[in-house]
Coordinates of C-alpha atoms and ligand atoms in Angstrom, one line a residue:
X570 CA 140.0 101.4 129.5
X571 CA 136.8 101.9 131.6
X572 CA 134.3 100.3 134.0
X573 CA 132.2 97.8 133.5
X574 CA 129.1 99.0 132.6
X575 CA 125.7 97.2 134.4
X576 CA 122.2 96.8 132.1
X577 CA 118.8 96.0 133.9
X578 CA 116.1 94.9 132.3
X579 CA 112.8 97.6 131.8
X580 CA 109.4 95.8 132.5
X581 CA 106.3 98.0 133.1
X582 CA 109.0 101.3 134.0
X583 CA 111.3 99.8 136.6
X584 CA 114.4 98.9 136.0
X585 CA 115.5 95.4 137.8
X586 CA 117.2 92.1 137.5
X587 CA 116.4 88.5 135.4
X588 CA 114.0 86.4 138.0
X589 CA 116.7 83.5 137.8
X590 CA 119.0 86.2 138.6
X591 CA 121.1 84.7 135.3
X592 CA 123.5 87.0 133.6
X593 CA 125.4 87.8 130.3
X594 CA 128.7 89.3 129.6
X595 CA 129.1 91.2 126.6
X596 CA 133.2 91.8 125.7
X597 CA 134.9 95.0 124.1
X598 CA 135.7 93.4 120.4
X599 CA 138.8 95.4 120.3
X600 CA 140.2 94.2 123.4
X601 CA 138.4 90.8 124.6
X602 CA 137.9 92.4 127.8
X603 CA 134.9 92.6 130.0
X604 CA 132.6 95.7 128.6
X605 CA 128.9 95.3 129.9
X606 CA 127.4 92.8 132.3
X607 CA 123.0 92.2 131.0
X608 CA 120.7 90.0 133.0
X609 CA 119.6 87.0 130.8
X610 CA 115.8 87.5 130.5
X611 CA 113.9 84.1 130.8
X612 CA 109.8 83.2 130.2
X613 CA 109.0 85.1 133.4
X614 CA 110.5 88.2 132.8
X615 CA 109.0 88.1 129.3
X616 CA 105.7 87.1 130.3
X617 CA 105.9 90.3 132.3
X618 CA 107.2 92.3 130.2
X619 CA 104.6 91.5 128.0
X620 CA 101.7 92.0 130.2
X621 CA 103.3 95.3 131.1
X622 CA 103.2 96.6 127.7
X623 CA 99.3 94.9 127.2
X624 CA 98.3 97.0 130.5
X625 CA 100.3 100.3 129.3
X626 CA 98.5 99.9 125.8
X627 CA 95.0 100.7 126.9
X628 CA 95.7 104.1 127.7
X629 CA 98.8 104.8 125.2
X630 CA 96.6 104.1 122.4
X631 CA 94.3 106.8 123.5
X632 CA 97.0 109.5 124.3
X633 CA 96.3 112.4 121.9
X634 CA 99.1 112.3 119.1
X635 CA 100.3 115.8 120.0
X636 CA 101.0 114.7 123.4
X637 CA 102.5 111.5 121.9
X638 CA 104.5 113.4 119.7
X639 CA 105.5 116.2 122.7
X640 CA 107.0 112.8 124.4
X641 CA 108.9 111.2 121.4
X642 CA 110.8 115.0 120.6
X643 CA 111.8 115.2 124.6
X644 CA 113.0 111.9 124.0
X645 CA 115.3 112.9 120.9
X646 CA 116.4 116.1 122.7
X647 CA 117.8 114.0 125.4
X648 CA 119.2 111.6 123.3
X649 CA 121.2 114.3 121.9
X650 CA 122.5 115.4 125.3
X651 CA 123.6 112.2 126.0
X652 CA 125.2 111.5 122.6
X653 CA 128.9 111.9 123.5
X654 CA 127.9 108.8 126.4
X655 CA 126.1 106.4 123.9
X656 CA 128.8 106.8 121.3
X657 CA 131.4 105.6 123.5
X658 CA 129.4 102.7 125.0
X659 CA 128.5 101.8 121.2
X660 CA 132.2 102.2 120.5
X661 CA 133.1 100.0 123.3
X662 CA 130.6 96.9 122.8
X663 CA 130.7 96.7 119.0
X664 CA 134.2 97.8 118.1
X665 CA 133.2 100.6 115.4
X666 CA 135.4 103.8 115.3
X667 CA 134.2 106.6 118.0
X668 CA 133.2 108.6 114.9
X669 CA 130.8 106.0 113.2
X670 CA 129.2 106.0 116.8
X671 CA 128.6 109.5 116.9
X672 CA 127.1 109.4 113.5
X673 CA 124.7 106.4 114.4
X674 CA 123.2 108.4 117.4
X675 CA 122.9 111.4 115.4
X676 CA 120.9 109.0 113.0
X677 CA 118.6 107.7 115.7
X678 CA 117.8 111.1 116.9
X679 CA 116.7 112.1 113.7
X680 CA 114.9 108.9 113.1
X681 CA 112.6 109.6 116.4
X682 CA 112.3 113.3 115.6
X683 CA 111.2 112.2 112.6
X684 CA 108.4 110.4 114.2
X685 CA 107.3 112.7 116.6
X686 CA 106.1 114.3 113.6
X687 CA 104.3 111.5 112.0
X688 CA 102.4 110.7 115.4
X689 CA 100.6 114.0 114.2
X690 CA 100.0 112.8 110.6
X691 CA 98.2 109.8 110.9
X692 CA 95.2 110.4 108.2
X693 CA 92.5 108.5 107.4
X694 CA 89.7 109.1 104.4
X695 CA 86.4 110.5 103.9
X696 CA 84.8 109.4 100.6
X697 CA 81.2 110.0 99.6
X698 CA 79.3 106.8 99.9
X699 CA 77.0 105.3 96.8
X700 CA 73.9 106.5 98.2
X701 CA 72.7 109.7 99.9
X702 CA 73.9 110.3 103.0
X703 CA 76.0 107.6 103.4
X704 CA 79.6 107.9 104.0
X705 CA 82.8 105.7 103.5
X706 CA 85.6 105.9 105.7
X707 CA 88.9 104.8 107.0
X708 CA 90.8 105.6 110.7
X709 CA 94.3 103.8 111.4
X710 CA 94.5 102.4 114.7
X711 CA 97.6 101.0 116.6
X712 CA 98.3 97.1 115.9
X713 CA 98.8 96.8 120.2
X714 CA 101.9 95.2 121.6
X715 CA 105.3 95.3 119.1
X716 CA 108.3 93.1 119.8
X717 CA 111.4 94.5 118.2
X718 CA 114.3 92.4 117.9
X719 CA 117.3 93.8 116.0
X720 CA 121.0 93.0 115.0
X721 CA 124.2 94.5 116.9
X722 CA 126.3 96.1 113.7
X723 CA 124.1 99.2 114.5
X724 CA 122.0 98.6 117.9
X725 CA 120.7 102.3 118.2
X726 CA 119.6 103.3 115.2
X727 CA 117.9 100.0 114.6
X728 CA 116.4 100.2 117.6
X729 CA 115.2 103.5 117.0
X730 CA 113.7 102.7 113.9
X731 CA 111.2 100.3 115.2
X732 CA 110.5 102.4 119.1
X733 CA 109.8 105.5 117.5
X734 CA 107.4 104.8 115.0
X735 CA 105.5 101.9 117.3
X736 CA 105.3 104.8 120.2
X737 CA 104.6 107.4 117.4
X738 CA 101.1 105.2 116.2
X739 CA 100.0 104.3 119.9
X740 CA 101.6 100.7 120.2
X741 CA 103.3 99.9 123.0
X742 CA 107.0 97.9 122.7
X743 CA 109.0 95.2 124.2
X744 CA 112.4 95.4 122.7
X745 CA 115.4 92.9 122.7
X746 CA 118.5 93.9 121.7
X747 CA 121.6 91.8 120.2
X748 CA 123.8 90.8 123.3
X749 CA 126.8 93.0 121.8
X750 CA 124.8 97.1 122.0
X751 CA 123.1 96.2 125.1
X752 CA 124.5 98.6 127.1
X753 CA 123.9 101.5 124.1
X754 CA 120.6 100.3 123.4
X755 CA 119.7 100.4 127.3
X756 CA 121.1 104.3 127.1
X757 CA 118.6 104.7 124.2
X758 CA 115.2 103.5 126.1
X759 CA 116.5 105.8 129.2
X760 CA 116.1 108.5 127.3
X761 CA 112.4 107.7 126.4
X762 CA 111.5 107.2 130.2
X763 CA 113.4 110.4 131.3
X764 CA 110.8 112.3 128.8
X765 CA 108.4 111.0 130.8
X766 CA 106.5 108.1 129.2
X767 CA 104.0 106.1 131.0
X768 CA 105.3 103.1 132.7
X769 CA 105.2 100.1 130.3
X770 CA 105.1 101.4 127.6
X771 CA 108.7 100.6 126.4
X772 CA 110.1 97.9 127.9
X773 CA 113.6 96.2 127.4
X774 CA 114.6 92.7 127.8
X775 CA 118.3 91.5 127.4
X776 CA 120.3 88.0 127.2
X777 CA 120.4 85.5 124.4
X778 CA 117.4 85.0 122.6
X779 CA 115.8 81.7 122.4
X780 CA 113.3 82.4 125.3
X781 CA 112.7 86.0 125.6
X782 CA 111.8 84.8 121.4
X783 CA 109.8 81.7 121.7
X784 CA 107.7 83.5 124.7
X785 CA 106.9 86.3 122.6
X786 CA 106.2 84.0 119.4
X787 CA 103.6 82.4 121.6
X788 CA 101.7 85.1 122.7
X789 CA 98.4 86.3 121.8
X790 CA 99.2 89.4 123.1
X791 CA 101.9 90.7 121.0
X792 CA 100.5 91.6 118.0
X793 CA 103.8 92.7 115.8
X794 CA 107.0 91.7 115.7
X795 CA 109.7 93.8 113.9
X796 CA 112.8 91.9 113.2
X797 CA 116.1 93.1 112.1
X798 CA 118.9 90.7 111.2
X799 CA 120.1 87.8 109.2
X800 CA 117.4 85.9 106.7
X801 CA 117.5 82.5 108.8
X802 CA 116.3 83.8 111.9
X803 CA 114.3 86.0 109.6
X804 CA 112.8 82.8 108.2
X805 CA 112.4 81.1 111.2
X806 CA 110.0 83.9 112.8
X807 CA 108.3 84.4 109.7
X808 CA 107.0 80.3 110.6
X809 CA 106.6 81.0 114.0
X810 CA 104.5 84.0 113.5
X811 CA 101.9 81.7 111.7
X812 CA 100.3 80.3 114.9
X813 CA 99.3 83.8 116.3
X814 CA 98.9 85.1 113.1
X815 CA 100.8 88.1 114.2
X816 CA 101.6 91.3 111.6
X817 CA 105.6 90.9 110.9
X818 CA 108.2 93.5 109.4
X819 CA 111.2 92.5 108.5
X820 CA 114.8 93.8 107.9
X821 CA 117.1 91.3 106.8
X822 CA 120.4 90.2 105.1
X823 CA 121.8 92.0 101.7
X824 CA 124.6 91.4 99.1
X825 CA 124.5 94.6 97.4
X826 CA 125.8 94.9 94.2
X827 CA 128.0 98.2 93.0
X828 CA 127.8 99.0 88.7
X829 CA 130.6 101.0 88.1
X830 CA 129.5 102.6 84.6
X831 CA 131.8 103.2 82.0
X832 CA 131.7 107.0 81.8
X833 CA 132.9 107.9 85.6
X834 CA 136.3 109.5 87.2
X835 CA 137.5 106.0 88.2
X836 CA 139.4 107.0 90.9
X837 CA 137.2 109.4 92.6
X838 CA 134.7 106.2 92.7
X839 CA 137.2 103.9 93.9
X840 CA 138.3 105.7 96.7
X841 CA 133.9 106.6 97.6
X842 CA 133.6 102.6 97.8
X843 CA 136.6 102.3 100.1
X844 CA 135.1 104.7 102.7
X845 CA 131.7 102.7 101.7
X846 CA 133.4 98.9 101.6
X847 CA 135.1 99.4 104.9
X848 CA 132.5 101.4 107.2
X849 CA 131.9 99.2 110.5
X850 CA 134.5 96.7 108.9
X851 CA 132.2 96.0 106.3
X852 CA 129.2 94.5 108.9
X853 CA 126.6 96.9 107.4
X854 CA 123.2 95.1 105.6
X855 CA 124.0 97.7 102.6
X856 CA 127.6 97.3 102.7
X857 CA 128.5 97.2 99.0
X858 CA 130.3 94.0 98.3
X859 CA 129.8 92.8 94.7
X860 CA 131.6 95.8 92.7
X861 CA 131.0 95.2 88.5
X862 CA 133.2 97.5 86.8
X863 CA 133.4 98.4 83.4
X864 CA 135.6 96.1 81.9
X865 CA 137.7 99.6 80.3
X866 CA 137.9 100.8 84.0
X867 CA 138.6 97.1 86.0
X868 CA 142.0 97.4 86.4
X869 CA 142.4 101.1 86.8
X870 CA 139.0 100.9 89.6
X871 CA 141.4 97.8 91.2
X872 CA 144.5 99.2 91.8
X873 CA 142.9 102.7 92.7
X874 CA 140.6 100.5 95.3
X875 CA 143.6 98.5 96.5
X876 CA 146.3 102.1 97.3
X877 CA 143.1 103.6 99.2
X878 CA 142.6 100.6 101.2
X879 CA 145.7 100.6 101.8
X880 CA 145.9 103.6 104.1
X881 CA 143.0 102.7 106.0
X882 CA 144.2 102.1 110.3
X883 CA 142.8 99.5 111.9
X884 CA 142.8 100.1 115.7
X885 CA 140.2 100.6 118.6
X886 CA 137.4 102.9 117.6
X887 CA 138.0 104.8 120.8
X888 CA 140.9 106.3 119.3
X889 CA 140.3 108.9 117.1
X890 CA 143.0 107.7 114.3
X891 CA 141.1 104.4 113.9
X892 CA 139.6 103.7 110.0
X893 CA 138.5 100.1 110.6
X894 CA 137.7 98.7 114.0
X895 CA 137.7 94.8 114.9
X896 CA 134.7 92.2 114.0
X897 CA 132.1 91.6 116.5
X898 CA 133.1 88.5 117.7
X899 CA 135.4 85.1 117.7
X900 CA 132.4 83.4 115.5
X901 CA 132.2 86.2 113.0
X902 CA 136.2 86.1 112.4
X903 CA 136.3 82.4 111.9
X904 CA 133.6 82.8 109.4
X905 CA 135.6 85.7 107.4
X906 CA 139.0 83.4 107.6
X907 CA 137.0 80.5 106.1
X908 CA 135.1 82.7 103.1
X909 CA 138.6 84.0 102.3
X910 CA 140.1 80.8 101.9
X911 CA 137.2 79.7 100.0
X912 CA 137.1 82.7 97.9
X913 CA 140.8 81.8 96.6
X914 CA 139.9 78.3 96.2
X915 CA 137.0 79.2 94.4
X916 CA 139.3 80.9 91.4
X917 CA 139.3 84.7 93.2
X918 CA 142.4 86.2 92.9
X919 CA 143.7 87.8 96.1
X920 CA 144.9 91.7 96.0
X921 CA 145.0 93.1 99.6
X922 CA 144.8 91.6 103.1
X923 CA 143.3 88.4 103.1
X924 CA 144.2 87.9 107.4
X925 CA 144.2 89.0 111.1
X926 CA 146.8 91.8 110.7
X927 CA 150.5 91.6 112.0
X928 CA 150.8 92.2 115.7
X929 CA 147.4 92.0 116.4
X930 CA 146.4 89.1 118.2
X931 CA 144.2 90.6 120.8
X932 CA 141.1 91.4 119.3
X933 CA 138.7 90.2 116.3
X934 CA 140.7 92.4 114.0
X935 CA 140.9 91.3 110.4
X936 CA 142.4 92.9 107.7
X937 CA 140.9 94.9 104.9
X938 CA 140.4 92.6 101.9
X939 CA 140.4 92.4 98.1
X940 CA 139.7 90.1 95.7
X941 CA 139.8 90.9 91.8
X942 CA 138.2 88.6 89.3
X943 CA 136.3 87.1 91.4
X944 CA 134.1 84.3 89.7
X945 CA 130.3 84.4 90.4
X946 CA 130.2 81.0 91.2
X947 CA 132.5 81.6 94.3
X948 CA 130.8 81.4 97.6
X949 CA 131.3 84.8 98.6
X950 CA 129.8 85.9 95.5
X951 CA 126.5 84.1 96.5
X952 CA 126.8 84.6 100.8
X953 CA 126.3 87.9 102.4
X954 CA 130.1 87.9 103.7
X955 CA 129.4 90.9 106.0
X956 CA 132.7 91.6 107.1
X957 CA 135.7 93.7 104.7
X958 CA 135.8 92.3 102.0
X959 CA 135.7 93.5 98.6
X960 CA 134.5 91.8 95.2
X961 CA 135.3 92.9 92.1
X962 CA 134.9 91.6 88.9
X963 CA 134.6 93.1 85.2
X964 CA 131.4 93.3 83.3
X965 CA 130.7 94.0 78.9
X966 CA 127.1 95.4 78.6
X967 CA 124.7 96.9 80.5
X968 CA 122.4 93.6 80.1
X969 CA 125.3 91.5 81.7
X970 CA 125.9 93.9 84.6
X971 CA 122.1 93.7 85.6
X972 CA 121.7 90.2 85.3
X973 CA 124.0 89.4 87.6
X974 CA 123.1 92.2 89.7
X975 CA 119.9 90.7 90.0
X976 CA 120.9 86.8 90.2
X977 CA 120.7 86.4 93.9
X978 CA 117.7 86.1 96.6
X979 CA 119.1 89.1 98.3
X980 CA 117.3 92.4 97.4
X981 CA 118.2 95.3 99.9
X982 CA 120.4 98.0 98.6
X983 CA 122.3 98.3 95.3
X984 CA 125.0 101.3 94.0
X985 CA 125.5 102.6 90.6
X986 CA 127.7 105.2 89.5
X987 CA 127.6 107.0 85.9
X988 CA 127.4 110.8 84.6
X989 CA 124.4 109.8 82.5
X990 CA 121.2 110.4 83.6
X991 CA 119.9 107.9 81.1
X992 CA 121.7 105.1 81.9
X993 CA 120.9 106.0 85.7
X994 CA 117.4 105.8 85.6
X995 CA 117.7 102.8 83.4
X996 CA 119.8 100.9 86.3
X997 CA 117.1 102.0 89.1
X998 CA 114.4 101.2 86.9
X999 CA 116.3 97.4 86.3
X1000 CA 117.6 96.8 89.5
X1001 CA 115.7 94.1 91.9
X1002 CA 116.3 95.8 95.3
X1003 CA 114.4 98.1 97.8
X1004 CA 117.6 101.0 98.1
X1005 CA 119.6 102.3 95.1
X1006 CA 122.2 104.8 95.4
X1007 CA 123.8 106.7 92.4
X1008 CA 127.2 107.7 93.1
X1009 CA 126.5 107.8 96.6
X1010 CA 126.5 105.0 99.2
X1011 CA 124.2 106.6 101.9
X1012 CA 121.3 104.3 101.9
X1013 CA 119.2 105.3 104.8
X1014 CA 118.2 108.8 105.6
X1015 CA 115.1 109.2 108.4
X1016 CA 112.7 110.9 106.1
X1017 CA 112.7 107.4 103.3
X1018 CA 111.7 104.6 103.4
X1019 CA 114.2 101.7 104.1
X1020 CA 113.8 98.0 103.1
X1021 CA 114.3 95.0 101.3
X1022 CA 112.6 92.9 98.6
X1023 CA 113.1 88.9 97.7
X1024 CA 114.6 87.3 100.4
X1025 CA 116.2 90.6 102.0
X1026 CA 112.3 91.4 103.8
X1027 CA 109.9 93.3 103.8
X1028 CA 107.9 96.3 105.5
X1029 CA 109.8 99.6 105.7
X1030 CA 111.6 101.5 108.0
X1031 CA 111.9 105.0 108.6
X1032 CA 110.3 107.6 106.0
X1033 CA 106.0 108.7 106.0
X1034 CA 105.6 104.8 105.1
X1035 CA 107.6 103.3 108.4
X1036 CA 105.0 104.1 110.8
X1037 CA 102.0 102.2 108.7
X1038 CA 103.5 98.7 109.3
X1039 CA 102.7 99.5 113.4
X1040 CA 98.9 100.9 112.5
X1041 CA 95.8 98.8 111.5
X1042 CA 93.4 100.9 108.8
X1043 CA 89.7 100.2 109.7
X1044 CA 86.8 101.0 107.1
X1045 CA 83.5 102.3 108.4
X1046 CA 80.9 101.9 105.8
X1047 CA 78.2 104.6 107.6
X1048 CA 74.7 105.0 106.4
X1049 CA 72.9 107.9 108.3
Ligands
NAD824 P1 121.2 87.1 113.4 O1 120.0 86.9 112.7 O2 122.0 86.0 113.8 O3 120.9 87.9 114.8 C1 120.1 89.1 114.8 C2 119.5 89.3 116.1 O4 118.5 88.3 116.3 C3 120.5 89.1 117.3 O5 120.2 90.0 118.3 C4 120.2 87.7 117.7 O6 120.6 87.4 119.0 C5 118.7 87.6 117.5 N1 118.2 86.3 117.4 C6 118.7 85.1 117.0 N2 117.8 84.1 117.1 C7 116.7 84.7 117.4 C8 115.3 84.2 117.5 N3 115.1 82.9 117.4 N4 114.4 85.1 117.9 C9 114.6 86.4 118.0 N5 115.8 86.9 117.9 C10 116.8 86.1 117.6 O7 122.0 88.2 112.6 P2 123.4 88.8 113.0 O8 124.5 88.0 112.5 O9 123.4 89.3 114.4 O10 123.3 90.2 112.2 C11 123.7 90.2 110.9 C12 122.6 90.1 109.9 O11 121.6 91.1 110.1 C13 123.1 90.2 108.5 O12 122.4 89.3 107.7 C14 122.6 91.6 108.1 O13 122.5 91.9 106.8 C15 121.3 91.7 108.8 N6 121.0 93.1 109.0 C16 119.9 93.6 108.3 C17 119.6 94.9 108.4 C18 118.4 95.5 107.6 O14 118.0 96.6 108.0 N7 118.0 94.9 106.6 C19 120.3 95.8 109.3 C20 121.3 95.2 110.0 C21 121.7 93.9 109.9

């Protein structure tokens, strides 16, 4: 369908290969072909990398914020010029339909537009001081050097989330993508060196982890790290970050729950939490996935759900026609097969898909699925599934719905939908999560803020609050 497409790593603004010379190949989901060829990064490159971004800090830190935020807009213009490209590589590494591409970029742009703004608003206080003369104050300073290391279901905009506001408060950043979005996410950081930014001051390492991570972990250089992905790994650096004592932020896994209220146009909701269920094949953090319905509405909600679903065309996202594209990878299908299986043997009762579809054996494809009744104590009701698969199960009171809601570690997003004010800001107000949506599924916009509580993380991401988790606030007590 196209070339292969060739990544080189960034370190301190030249593009080049891995000193072993090692490299990665990252395959089109869709197809199992050959997409994008990465050099594997080992401790030397990420030693340099490092000290690259250490030397570039000095004077970054110091760069006026206007001229700071001059750089991050040139940056956004050109990513919008080069959109059309970046959606297609995105399309062709992680599988999601050329439209959900397009919509990605568009969100990244806006996300570092966003922060060109905020590089201008960083404010500190002036208070009087208890005695004359004296003055109390507070200035926010860059933390220094940022790793950011984020997931592949969207390797843009997560990406962009964590470059723009770093570059937007002074720090400088080594980034790591996932392996699949290498080749999108090495689009991304052209753009900010084609605006012109000094050399090292975003640099890009890419390969499998385990050594770019444990050199950065180690250093006493990097000051932040910014993670985005699934809560082991999340855990794991949260340990690893002790030695160093480096700031974290971090963006992990979610199970949101959906509360479909009694009082809403049932099928007008169930076909909203289709388009919401099966967005990037349901491998979205805020993918809603537990759906409580109104016991009145359950069956209506289900077979409304399940004739939606059923229209949806699963195919390569390059072609315009495609709904649902394939999984990321071999691993993440055999995972699905295995929760479905387990989800019927734990007492779920199967109402759409449930396998790889017909005819379809090339590819991580797997069909939309629903389950109806699904008991709480089933697997899938307790594991972020991330993949398509729905959940649905009835609920009596508003008491009920809530308190299973609320009965997992996760905490990221959760949905409700209902006419009533009331009973709206009653469900935001009892809802254990850092995102609610009311009878919408958009979760993330770039001017709010965008993060977990209990195990799904913490810091936040885009919004006025995204750029304090990359600044320091200093407090001069000043007696003249
Ligand atoms: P993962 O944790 O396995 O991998 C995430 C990224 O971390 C990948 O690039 C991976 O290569 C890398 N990684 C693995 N080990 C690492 C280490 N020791 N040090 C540094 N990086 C390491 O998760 P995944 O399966 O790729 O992604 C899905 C998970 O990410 C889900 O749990 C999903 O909910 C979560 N996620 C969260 C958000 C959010 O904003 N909260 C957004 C997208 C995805």
């Amino acid at each position: 369908m196209t070339g292969i497409h060739r990544v080189q790593l960034l370190i301190g603004g030249e593009w080049r290969e891995a000193a072993s010379g090692a490299t990665l190949t990252i395959l089109d989901p869709a197809t199992e072909e050959p997409v994008t060829i990465a050099p594997q990064a080992g401790r030397e490159d990420t030693q340099r990398a490092i000290e690259a971004a250490h030397a570039a800090f000095a004077s970054w830190r110091r760069t006026p914020p206007w001229e700071r935020s001059r750089l991050l807009r040139e940056a956004a213009r050109l990513l919008a010029t080069r959109s059309e490209e970046v959606a297609r590589q995105l399309t062709l590494e992680v599988g999601k339909p050329i439209a959900q591409s397009r919509a990605e970029v568009q969100a990244a742009v806006e996300c570092i537009d966003w922060y060109a703004d905020e590089a201008r608003r960083i404010y500190g206080e002036s208070l009087p001081g208890r005695a004359p003369g004296q003055r109390f104050e507070t200035q926010y300073e860059p933390v220094g050097v940022v790793a950011a290391f984020t997931a592949w279901n969207f390797p843009v905009v997560l990406q962009a989330r964590k470059i723009a506001p770093a570059l937007a408060a002074g720090c400088t950043v080594v980034c790591r993508p996932a392996e699949e979005g290498t080749g999108a996410v090495a689009l991304l950081v052209r753009c900010f060196l084609d605006a012109g930014l000094p050399a090292g001051v975003v640099n890009m390492l890419t390969g499998l982890p385990q050594e770019i991570s444990e050199t950065v972990m180690d250093s006493e250089l990097v000051r932040k790290v910014s993670f985005t992905g699934s809560i082991p790994v999340g855990q794991y650096l949260i340990r690893r970050s002790a030695d160093t004592v480096k700031r974290i932020s971090m963006e992990l896994g979610g199970h949101a729950p959906v509360i479909v209220h009694e009082d809403v146009d049932v099928e007008q909701v169930a076909k909203a939490s289709v388009a919401g269920k099966f967005r990037n094949a349901g491998q979205v953090c805020v993918s809603p996935t537990r759906f409580f319905v109104h016991r009145r509405l359950k069956d209506a909600f289900v077979a409304h759900f399940v004739a939606e679903a059923r229209k949806l065309r699963l195919g390569h996202g390059l072609d315009p026609a495609t709904d649902v594209g394939p999984l990321i990878n071999r691993r993440r299908l055999a995972f699905i097969e295995k929760l479905v299986d387990d989800t019927r043997r734990d007492g779920a009762c199967l109402v759409l898909g449930g396998g790889r579809p017909a005819g379809m054996n090339r590819g991580f494809f797997f069909e939309p699925t629903v389950f109806d009744d699904v008991p709480d104590e089933a697997r899938a009701m307790r594991e972020e599934p991330f993949g398509p698969i729905a959940l649905i199960s009835p609920f009596d009171s508003f008491e009920e719905a809530i308190a299973r809601a609320n009965a997992l570690p996760y905490g990221l997003a959760a949905y409700t939908f209902t006419n009533s004010l009331r009973l709206a800001r009653r469900t935001i107000d009892a809802l254990e999560t850092g995102i609610v949506g009311v009878n919408t599924f958009v979760a993330a916009t770039a001017e709010m803020p965008f993060g977990g509580v209990k195990h799904s993380g913490f810091g936040r991401e885009n919004g006025r609050q995204g750029i304090l988790d990359y600044l320091n606030v200093k407090f001069a007590n000043i007696v003249m």
